[in-house]
Coordinates of C-alpha atoms and ligand atoms in Angstrom, one line a residue:
Chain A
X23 CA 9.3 8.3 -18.8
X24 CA 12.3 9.1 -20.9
X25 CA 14.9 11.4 -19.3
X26 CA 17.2 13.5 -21.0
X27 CA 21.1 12.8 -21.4
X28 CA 22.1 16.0 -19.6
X29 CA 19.1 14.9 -16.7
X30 CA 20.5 11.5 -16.4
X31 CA 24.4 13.2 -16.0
X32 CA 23.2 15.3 -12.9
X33 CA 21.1 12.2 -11.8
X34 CA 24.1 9.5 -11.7
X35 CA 26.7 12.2 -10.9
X36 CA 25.1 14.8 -9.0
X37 CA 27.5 17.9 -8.6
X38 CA 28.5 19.7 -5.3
X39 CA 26.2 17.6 -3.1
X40 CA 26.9 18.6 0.8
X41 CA 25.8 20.7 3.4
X42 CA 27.9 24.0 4.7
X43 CA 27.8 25.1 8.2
X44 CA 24.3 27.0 8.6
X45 CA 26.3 29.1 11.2
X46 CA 29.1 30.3 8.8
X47 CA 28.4 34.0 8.1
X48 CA 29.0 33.8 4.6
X49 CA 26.6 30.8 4.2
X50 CA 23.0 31.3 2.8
X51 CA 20.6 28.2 2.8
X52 CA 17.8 27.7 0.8
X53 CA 15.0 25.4 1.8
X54 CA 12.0 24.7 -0.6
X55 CA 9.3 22.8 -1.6
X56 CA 7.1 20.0 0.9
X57 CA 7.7 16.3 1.4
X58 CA 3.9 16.1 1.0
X59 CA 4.9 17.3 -2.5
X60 CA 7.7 15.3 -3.5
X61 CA 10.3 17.3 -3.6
X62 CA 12.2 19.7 -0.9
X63 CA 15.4 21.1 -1.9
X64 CA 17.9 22.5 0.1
X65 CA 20.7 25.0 -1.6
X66 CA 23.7 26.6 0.1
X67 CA 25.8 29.7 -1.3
X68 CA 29.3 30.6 0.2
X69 CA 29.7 34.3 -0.5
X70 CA 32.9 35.9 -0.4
X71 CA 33.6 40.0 0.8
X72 CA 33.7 40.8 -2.6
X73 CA 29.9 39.6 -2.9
X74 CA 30.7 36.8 -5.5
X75 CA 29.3 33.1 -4.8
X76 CA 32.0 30.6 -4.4
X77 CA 30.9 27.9 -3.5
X78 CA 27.4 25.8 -3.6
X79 CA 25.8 22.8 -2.3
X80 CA 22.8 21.0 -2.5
X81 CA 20.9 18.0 -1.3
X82 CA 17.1 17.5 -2.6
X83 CA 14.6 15.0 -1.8
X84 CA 12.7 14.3 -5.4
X85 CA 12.2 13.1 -8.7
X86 CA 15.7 12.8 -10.5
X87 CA 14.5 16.1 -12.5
X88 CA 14.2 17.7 -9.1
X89 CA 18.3 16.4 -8.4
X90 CA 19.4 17.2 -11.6
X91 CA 17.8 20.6 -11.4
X92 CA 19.3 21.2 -8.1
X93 CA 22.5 19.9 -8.9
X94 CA 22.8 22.3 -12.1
X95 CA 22.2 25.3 -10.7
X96 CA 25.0 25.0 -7.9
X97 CA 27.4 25.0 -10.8
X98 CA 25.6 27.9 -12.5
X99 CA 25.6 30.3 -9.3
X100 CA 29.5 29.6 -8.8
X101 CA 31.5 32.8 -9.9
X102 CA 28.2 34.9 -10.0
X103 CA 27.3 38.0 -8.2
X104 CA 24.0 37.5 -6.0
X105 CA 22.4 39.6 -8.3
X106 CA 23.6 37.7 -11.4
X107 CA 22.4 34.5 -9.4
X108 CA 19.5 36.0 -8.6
X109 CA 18.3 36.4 -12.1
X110 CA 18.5 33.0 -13.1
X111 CA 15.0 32.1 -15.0
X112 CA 13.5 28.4 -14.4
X113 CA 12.7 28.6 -17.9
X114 CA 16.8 28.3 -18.4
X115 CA 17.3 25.4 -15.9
X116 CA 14.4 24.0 -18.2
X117 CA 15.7 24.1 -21.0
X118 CA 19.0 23.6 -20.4
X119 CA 17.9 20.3 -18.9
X120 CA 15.3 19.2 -21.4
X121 CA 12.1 18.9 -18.9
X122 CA 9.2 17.8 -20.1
X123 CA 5.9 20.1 -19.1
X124 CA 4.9 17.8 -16.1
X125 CA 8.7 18.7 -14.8
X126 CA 8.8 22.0 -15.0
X127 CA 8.2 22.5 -11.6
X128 CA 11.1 21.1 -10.9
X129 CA 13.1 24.2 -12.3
X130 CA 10.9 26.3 -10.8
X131 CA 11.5 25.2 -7.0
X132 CA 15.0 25.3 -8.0
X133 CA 15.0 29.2 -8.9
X134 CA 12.9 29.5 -5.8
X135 CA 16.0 27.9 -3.8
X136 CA 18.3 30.5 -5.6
X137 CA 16.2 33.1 -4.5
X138 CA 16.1 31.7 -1.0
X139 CA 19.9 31.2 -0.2
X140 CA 20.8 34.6 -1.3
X141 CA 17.7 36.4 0.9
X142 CA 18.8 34.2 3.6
X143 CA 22.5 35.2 3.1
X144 CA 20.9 39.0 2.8
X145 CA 19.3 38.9 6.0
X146 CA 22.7 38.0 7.9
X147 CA 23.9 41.1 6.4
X148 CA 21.4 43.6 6.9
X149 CA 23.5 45.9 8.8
Chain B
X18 CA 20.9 -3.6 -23.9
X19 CA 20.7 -6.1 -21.0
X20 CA 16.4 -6.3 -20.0
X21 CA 15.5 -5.3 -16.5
X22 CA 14.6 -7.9 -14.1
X23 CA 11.2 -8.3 -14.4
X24 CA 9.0 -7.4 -10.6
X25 CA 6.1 -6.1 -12.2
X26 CA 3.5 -9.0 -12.1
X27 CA 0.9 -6.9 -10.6
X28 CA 1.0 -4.9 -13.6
X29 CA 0.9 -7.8 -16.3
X30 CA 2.4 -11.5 -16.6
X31 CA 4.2 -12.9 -20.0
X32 CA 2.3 -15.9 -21.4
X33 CA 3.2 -18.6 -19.9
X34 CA 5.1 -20.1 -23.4
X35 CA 2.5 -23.9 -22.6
X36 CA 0.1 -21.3 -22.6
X37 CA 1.3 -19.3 -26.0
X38 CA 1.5 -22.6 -27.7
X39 CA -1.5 -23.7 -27.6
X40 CA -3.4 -19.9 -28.3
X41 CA -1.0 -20.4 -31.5
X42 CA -2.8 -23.4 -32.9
X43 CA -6.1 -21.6 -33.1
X44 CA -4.6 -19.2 -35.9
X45 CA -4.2 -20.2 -39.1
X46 CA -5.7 -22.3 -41.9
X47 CA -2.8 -24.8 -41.7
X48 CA -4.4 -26.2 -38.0
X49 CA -7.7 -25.3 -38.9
X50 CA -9.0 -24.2 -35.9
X51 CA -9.7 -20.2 -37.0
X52 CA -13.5 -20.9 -36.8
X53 CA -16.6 -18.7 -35.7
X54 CA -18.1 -20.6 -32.6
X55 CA -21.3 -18.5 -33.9
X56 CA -21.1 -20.6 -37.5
X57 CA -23.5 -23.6 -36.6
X58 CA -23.3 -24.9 -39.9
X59 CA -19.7 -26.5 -40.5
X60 CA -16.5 -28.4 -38.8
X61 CA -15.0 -25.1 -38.2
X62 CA -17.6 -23.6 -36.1
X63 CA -18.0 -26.5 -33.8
X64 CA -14.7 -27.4 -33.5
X65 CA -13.9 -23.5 -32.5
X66 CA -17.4 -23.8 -29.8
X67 CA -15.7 -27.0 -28.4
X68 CA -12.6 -25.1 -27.2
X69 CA -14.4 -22.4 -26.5
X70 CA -16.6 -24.6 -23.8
X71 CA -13.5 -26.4 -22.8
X72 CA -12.1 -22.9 -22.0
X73 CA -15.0 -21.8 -20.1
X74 CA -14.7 -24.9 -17.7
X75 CA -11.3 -24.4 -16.7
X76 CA -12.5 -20.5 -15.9
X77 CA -15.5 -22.1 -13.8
X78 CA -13.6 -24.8 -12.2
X79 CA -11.3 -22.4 -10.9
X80 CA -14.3 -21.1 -8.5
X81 CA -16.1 -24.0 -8.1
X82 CA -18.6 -22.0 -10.9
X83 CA -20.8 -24.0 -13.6
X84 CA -20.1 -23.4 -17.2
X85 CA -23.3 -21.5 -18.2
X86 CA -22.2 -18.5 -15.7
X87 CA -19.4 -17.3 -17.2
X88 CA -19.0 -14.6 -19.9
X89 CA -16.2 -14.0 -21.8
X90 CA -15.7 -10.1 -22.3
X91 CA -12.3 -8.1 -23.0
X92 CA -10.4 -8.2 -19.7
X93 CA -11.4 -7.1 -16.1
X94 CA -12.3 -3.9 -17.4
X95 CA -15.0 -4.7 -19.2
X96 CA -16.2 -7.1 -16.5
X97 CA -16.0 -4.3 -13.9
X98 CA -18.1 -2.1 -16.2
X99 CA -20.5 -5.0 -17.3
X100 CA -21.2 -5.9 -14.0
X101 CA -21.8 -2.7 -11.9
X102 CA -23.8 -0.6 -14.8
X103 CA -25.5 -4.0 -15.7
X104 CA -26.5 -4.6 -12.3
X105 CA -27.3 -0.8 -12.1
X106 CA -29.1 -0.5 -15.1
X107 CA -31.5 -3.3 -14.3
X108 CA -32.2 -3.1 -10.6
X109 CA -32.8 0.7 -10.8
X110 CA -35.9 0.3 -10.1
X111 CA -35.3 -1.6 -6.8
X112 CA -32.6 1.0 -5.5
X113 CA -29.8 3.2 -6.9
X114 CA -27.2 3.1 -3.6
X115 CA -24.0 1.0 -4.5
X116 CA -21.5 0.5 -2.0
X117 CA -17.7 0.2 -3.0
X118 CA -14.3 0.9 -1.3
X119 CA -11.8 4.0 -1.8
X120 CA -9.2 1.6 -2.9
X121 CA -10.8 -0.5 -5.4
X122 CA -9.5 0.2 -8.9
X123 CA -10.2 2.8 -11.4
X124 CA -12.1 0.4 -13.5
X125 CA -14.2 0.5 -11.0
X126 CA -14.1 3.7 -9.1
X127 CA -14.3 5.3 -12.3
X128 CA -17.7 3.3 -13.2
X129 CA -19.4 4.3 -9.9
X130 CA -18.5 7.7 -10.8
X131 CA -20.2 7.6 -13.9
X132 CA -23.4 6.0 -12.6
X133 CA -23.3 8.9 -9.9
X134 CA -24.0 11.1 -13.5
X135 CA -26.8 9.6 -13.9
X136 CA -28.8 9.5 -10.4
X137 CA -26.8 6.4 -8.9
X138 CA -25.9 7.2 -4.9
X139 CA -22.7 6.3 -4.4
X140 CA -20.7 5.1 -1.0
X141 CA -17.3 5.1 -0.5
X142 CA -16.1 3.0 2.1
X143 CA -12.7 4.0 3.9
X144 CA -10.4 1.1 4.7
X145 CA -8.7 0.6 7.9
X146 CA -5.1 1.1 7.9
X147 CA -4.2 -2.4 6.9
X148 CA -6.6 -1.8 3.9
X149 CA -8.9 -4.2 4.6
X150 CA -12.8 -3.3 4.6
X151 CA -14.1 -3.1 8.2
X152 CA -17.0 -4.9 8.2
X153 CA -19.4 -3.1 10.6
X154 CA -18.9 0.0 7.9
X155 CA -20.5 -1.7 5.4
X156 CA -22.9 -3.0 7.4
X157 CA -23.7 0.2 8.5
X158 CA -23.5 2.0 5.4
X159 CA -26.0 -0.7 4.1
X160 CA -29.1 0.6 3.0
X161 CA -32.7 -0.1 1.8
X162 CA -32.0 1.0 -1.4
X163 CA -28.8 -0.6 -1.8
X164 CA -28.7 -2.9 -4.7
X165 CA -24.8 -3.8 -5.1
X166 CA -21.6 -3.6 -3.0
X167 CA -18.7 -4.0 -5.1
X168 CA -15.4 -5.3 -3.1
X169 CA -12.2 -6.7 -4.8
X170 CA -10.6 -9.3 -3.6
X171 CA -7.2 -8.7 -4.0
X172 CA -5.9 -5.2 -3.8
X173 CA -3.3 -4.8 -7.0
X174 CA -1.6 -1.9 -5.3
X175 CA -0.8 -3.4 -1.6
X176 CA -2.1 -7.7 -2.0
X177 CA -3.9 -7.3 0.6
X178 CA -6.8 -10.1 0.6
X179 CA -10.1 -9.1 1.5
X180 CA -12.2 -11.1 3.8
X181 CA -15.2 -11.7 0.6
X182 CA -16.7 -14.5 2.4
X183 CA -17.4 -12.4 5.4
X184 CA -18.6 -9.8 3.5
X185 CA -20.4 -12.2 1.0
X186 CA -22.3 -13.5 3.8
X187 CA -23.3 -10.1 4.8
X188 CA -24.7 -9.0 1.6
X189 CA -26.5 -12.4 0.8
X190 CA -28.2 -11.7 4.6
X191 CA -29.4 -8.5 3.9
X192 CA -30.1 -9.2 0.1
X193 CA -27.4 -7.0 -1.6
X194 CA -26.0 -7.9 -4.5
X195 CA -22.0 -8.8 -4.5
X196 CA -19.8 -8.4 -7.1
X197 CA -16.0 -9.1 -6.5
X198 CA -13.0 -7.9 -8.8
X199 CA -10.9 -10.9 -8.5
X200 CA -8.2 -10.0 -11.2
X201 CA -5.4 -10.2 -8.9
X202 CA -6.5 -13.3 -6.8
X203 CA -7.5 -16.0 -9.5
X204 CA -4.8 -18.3 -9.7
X205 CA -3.2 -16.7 -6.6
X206 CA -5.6 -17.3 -3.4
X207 CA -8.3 -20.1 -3.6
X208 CA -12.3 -18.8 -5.0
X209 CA -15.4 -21.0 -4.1
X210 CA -18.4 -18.2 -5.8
X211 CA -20.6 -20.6 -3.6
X212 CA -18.7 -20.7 0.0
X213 CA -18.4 -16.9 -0.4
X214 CA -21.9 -16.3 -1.7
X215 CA -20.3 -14.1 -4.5
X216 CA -23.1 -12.8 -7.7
X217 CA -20.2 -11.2 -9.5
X218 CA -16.8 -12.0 -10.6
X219 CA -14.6 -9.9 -12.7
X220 CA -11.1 -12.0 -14.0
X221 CA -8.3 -11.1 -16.4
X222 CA -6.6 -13.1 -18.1
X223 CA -3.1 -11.1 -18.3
X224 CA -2.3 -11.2 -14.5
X225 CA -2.2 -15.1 -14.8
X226 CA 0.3 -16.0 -17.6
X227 CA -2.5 -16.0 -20.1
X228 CA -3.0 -13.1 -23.3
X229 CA -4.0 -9.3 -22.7
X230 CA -7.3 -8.3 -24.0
X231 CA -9.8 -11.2 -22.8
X232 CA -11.5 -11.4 -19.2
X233 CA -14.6 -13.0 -18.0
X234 CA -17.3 -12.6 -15.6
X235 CA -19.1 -14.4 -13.8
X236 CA -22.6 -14.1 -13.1
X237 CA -24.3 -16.4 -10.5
X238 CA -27.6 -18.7 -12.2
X239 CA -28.8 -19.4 -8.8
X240 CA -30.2 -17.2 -7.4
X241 CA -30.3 -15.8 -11.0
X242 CA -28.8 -12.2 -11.7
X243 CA -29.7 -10.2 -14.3
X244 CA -27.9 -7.7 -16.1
X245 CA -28.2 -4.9 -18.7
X246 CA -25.9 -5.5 -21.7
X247 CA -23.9 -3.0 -22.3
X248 CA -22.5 -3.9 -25.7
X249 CA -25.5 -4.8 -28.0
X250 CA -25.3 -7.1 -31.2
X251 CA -25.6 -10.8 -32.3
X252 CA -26.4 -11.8 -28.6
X253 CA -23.8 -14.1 -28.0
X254 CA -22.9 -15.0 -24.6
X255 CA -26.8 -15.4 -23.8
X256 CA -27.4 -11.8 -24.8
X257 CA -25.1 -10.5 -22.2
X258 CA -21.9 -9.6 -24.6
X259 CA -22.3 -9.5 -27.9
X260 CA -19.2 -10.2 -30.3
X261 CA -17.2 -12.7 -32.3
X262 CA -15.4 -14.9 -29.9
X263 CA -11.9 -14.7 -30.2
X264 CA -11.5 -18.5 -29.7
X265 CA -7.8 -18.2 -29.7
X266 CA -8.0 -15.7 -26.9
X267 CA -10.1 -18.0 -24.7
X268 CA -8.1 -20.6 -25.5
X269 CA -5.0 -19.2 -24.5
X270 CA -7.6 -17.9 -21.1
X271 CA -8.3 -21.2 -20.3
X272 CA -5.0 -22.9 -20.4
X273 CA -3.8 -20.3 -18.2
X274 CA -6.5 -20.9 -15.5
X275 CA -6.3 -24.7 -15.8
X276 CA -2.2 -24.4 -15.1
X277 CA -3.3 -22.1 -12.5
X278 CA -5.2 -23.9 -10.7
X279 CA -2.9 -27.1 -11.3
X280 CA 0.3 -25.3 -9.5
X281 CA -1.5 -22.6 -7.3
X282 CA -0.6 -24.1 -4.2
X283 CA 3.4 -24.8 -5.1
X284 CA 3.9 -21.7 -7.3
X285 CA 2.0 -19.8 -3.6
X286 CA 5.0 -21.5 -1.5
X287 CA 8.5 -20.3 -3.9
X288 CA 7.0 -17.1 -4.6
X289 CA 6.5 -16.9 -0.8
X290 CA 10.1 -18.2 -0.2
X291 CA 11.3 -15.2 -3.0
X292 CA 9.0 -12.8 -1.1
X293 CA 10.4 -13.4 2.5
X294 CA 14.2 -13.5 1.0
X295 CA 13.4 -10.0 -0.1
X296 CA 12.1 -8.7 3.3
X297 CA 14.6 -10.7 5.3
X298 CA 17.3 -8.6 2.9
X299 CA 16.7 -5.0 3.4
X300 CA 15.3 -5.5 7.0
X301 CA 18.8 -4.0 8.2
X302 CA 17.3 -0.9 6.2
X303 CA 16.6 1.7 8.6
X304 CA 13.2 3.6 8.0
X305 CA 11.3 1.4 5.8
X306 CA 7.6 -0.2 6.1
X307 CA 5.7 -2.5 4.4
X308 CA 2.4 -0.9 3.2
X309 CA -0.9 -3.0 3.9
X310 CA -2.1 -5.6 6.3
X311 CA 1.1 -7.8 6.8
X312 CA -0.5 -11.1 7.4
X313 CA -3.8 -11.1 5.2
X314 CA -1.8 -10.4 1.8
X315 CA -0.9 -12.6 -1.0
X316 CA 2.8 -13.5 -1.3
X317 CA 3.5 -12.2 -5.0
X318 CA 3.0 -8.3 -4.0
X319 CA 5.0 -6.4 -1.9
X320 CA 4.9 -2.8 -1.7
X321 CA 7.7 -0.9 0.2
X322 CA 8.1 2.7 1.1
X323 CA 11.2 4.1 1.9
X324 CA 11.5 6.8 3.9
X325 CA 13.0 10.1 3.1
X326 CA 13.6 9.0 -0.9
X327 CA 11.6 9.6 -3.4
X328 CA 9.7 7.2 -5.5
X329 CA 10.4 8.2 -8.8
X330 CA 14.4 8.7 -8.3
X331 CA 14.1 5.3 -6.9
X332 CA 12.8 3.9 -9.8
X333 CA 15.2 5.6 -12.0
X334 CA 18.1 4.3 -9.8
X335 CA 16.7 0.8 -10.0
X336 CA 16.2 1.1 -13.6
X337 CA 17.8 -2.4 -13.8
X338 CA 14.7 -3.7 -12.4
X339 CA 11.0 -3.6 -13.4
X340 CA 8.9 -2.0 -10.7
X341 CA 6.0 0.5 -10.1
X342 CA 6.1 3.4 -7.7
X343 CA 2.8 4.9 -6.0
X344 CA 4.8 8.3 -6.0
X345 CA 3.1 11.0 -7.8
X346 CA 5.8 11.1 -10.8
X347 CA 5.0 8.4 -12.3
X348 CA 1.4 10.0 -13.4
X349 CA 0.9 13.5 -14.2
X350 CA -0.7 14.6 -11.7
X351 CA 1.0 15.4 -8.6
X352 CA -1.1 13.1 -5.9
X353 CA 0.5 10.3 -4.5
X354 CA -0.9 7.3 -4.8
X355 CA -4.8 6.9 -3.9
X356 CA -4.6 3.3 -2.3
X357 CA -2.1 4.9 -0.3
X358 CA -3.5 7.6 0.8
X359 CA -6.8 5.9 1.6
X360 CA -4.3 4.1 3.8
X361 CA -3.8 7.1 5.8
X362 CA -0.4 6.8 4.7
X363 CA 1.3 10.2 4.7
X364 CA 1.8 11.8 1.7
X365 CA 5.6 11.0 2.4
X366 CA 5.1 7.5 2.8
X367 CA 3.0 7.0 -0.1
X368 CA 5.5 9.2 -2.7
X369 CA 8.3 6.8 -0.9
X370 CA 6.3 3.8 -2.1
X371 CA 7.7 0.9 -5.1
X372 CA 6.1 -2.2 -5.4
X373 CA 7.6 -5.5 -6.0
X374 CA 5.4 -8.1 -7.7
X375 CA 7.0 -11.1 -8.3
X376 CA 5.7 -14.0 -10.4
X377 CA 6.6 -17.6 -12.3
X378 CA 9.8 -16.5 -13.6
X379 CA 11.3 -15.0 -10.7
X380 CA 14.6 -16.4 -9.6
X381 CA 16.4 -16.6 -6.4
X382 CA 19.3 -14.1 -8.2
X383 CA 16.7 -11.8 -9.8
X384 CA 15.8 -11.0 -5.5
X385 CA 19.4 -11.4 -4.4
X386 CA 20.2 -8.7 -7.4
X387 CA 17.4 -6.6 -6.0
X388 CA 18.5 -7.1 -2.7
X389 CA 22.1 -5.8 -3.5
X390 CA 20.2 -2.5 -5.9
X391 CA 17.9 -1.3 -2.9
X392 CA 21.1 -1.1 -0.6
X393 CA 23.3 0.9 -2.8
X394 CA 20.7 3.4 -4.1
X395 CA 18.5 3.7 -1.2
X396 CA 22.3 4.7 0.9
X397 CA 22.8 7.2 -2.3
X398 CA 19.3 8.7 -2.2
X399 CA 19.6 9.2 1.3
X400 CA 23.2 10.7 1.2
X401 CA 21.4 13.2 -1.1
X402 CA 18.3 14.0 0.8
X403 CA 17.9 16.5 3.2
X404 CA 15.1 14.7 4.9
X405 CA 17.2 12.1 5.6
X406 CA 20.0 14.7 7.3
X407 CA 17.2 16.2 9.3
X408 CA 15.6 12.9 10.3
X409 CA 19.5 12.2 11.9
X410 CA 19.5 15.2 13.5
X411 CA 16.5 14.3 15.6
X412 CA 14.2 16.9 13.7
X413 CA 10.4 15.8 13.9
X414 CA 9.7 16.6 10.2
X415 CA 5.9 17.1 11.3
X416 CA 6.4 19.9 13.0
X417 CA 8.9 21.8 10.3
X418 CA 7.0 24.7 8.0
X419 CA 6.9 23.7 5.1
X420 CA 6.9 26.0 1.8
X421 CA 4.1 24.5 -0.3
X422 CA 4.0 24.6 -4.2
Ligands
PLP27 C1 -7.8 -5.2 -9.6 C2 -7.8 -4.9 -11.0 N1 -9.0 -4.8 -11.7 C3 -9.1 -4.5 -13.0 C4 -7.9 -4.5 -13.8 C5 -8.1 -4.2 -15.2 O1 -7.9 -5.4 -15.9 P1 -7.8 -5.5 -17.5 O2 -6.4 -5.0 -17.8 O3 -8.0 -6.9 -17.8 O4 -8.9 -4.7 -18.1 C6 -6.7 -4.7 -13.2 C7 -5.4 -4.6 -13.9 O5 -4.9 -3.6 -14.2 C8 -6.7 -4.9 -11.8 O6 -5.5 -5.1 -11.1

């Protein structure tokens, strides 16, 4: 299979790969998809008082559409509000990546990790 | 652009270049050697018969066959297909329960199914987890109205070698039909058709150095087995296969099996020299196993899966070297590998899974190169997987829940 330029990028130099302290109060994680699957991502958003993300990481388990998709959207959700981050469509990590229809799942878990970090960093801050 | 190294024998060979010469003298006018083996009436025909026959002996000697009981068809294939709706098609009468294996290949998997369409029974036989065929099963699942089991010999996925004398012994004791997809183990693993009491033999010619698109199959004289034809015509190959011979083709067959079976035994030995310099390299990988019985395999496959990385990114970070994955990426669907799974090989495992096949051309620094590659990627994949980060932590991955897509 042929990957796109901007997949292959994200693939040999994946951006903001790490893991932030679960514990942190201003940390939300993420965890989707199954390794029966092929693919489980795990996103982490660093939210300042204002509400704004500063910070991301990522480490995913997949196909390098899976790591590029991941790695992508840790740079889009920098600088965003959670509800700016939260409306990120998979159909824009898709085509901002070039996936091919049997990939699209890809962008899809990847809006589902969004979605996940910032419920997860909700719930710490329900009072 | 620099080529990949090349660890995809499973898949296909290159010609071996003794083997492309001689293919290429069956060609044109100039050499003269073009003809019909069908025209009975001039030079051309006979001379294009006589390399045809000399073809067909170098495919029989290379399992102690005769001659008359080979039929030249388009690859293993065809062969698969010719033999089990052949065998079908003409011992309906006697019984419609086949008996095959989950791990067989789609050429034949996907011919059972068919039959199953139209009124054949069908058993699929689970392998143990070394993927070899456990004998009482079959005998077990053997019944009355069984008329064929179909067994390959060499699995292309894992190598594993199945025992076909043990289970050609079986079937000729309770009077089943055996036919044997030996695409992977001619020219790799020794075939007597008589020791093993084998009735069918699908070959390829591409897995051993010779051209794509030609096969044969044998079909045993004595006891005599009949089959349907499934491609109707001029009747050549004694009705069985109709068709222009393409004598060029067999040629090129021929050659390949007669150099096979010259330099099986010394080409066995490097490439199991190349294989264990491989394993002996990555053994300080943690988290790694070796898929398939570890004793009863051929030497030129090894397949691999590495725990907590993905197949497909694998493959993309070794995309200086020619291998196959059994991850679900590489295919559209999303399943994992089959073989694997028959296994019992988690669905982890089996999307973790690359398989090296190495072959004639394989050098010492084509392994030593792949040796260095799986190091630095597979400690890059992991440093991106949060598997792997979990795994270190001490968490049993088994019992996490799991979001499902
Ligand atoms: C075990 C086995 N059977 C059948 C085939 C099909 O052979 P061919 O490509 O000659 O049709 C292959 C090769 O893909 C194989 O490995």
């Amino acid at each position: 299979m042929a990957y796109s330029d901007k997949v292959l990028d994200h693939y040999e130099n994946p951006r903001n790969v790490g893991t932030f302290e679960n514990e942190d109060d201003g940390v939300g994680t993420g965890m989707v998809g199954a390794p029966a699957c092929g693919d489980v991502m795990r996103l982490q958003i660093k939210v300042n008082d204002e509400g704004v993300i500063e910070d991301a990481c990522f480490k995913t388990y997949g196909c390098g559409s899976a790591i590029a998709s991941s790695s992508l959207v840790t740079e889009w959700v920098k600088g965003k509000s959670l509800d700016e981050a939260g409306s990120i469509k998979n159909s824009d990590i898709a085509e901002e990546l070039a996936l091919p229809p049997v990939k699209i799942h890809c962008s899809v878990l990847a809006e589902d990790a969004i979605k996940a970090a910032i419920n997860d960093y909700k719930s710490k801050h329900q009072d | 652009m620099k080529k990949p190294i090349y660890l995809d024998y499973s898949a296909t060979t290159p010609v071996d270049p003794r083997v492309a010469k001689l293919m290429c003298s069956y060609l044109t006018m100039d050499d003269g050697l073009f003809g019909n083996a069908a025209s009975r009436s001039h030079q051309y025909g006979w001379d294009a018969e006589e390399a045809i026959e000399a073809a067909r002996k170098h495919i029989a000697d290379l399992l102690n066959a005769n001659p008359k009981e080979i039929v030249w068809t388009s690859g293993a294939t065809e062969s698969d297909n010719l033999a089990i709706k052949g065998v079908a098609e003409f011992y309906a009468k006697k019984g419609k329960h086949i008996i095959t294996c989950k791990t067989e290949h789609k050429a034949v998997l996907d011919t059972c199914r068919q039959l199953e369409r139209h009124g054949f029974e069908v058993s699929y036989l689970d392998p143990q987890e070394n993927g070899l065929v456990d004998l009482n099963k079959l005998k077990a699942a053997m019944r009355d109205d069984t008329i064929l089991v179909s067994i390959m010999h060499v699995n292309n996925e894992i190598g594993v070698i199945q025992d076909v004398a043990a289970i050609g012994k079986l079937c000729r004791e309770n009077k089943v039909l055996f036919h044997v997809d030996a695409a992977q183990s001619a020219g790799k693993v020794p075939i007597d058709v008589e020791a093993m009491n084998i009735d069918l033999l699908s070959l390829s010619a591409h897995k051993i150095y010779g051209p794509k698109g030609v096969g044969a199959l044998y079909v045993r004289r004595k006891p005599r087995v009949r089959l349907e034809a499934q491609m109707h015509g001029g009747g050549h190959e004694r009705g069985m296969r109709s068709g222009t011979l393409a004598t060029h083709q067999l040629v090129g067959m021929g050659e390949a099996f007669r150099l096979a079976a010259e330099e099986m035994a010394s080409e066995s030995e490097r490439v199991r020299l190349l294989r264990d310099r491989l394993l002996k390299g990555i053994e300080d990988i943690e988290e790694v196993y070796v898929n398939g019985d570890l004793e009863q395999r051929v030497p030129h496959n090894i397949n691999i899966s590495f725990n907590f990385v993905e197949g497909e990114s694998l493959m993309m970070a070794l995309s200086e070297l020619a291998v196959s994955s059994g991850s679900a990426c590489t295919s559209a669907s999303l399943e994992p590998s089959y073989v694997l799974r028959a296994l019992g090989r988690s669905d982890e495992l089996a999307h973790s899974s690359i398989r090296f096949s190495i072959g004639r051309f394989t050098t010492e620094a084509d392994i030593d190169r792949a040796i260095e590659l799986l190091h630095q990627k597979i400690d890059k994949l992991r440093a991106l997987s949060p598997l792997w980060d979990m795994y270190k932590d001490g968490v049993d991955l088994s019992t996490v829940q799991w979001s499902a897509h």
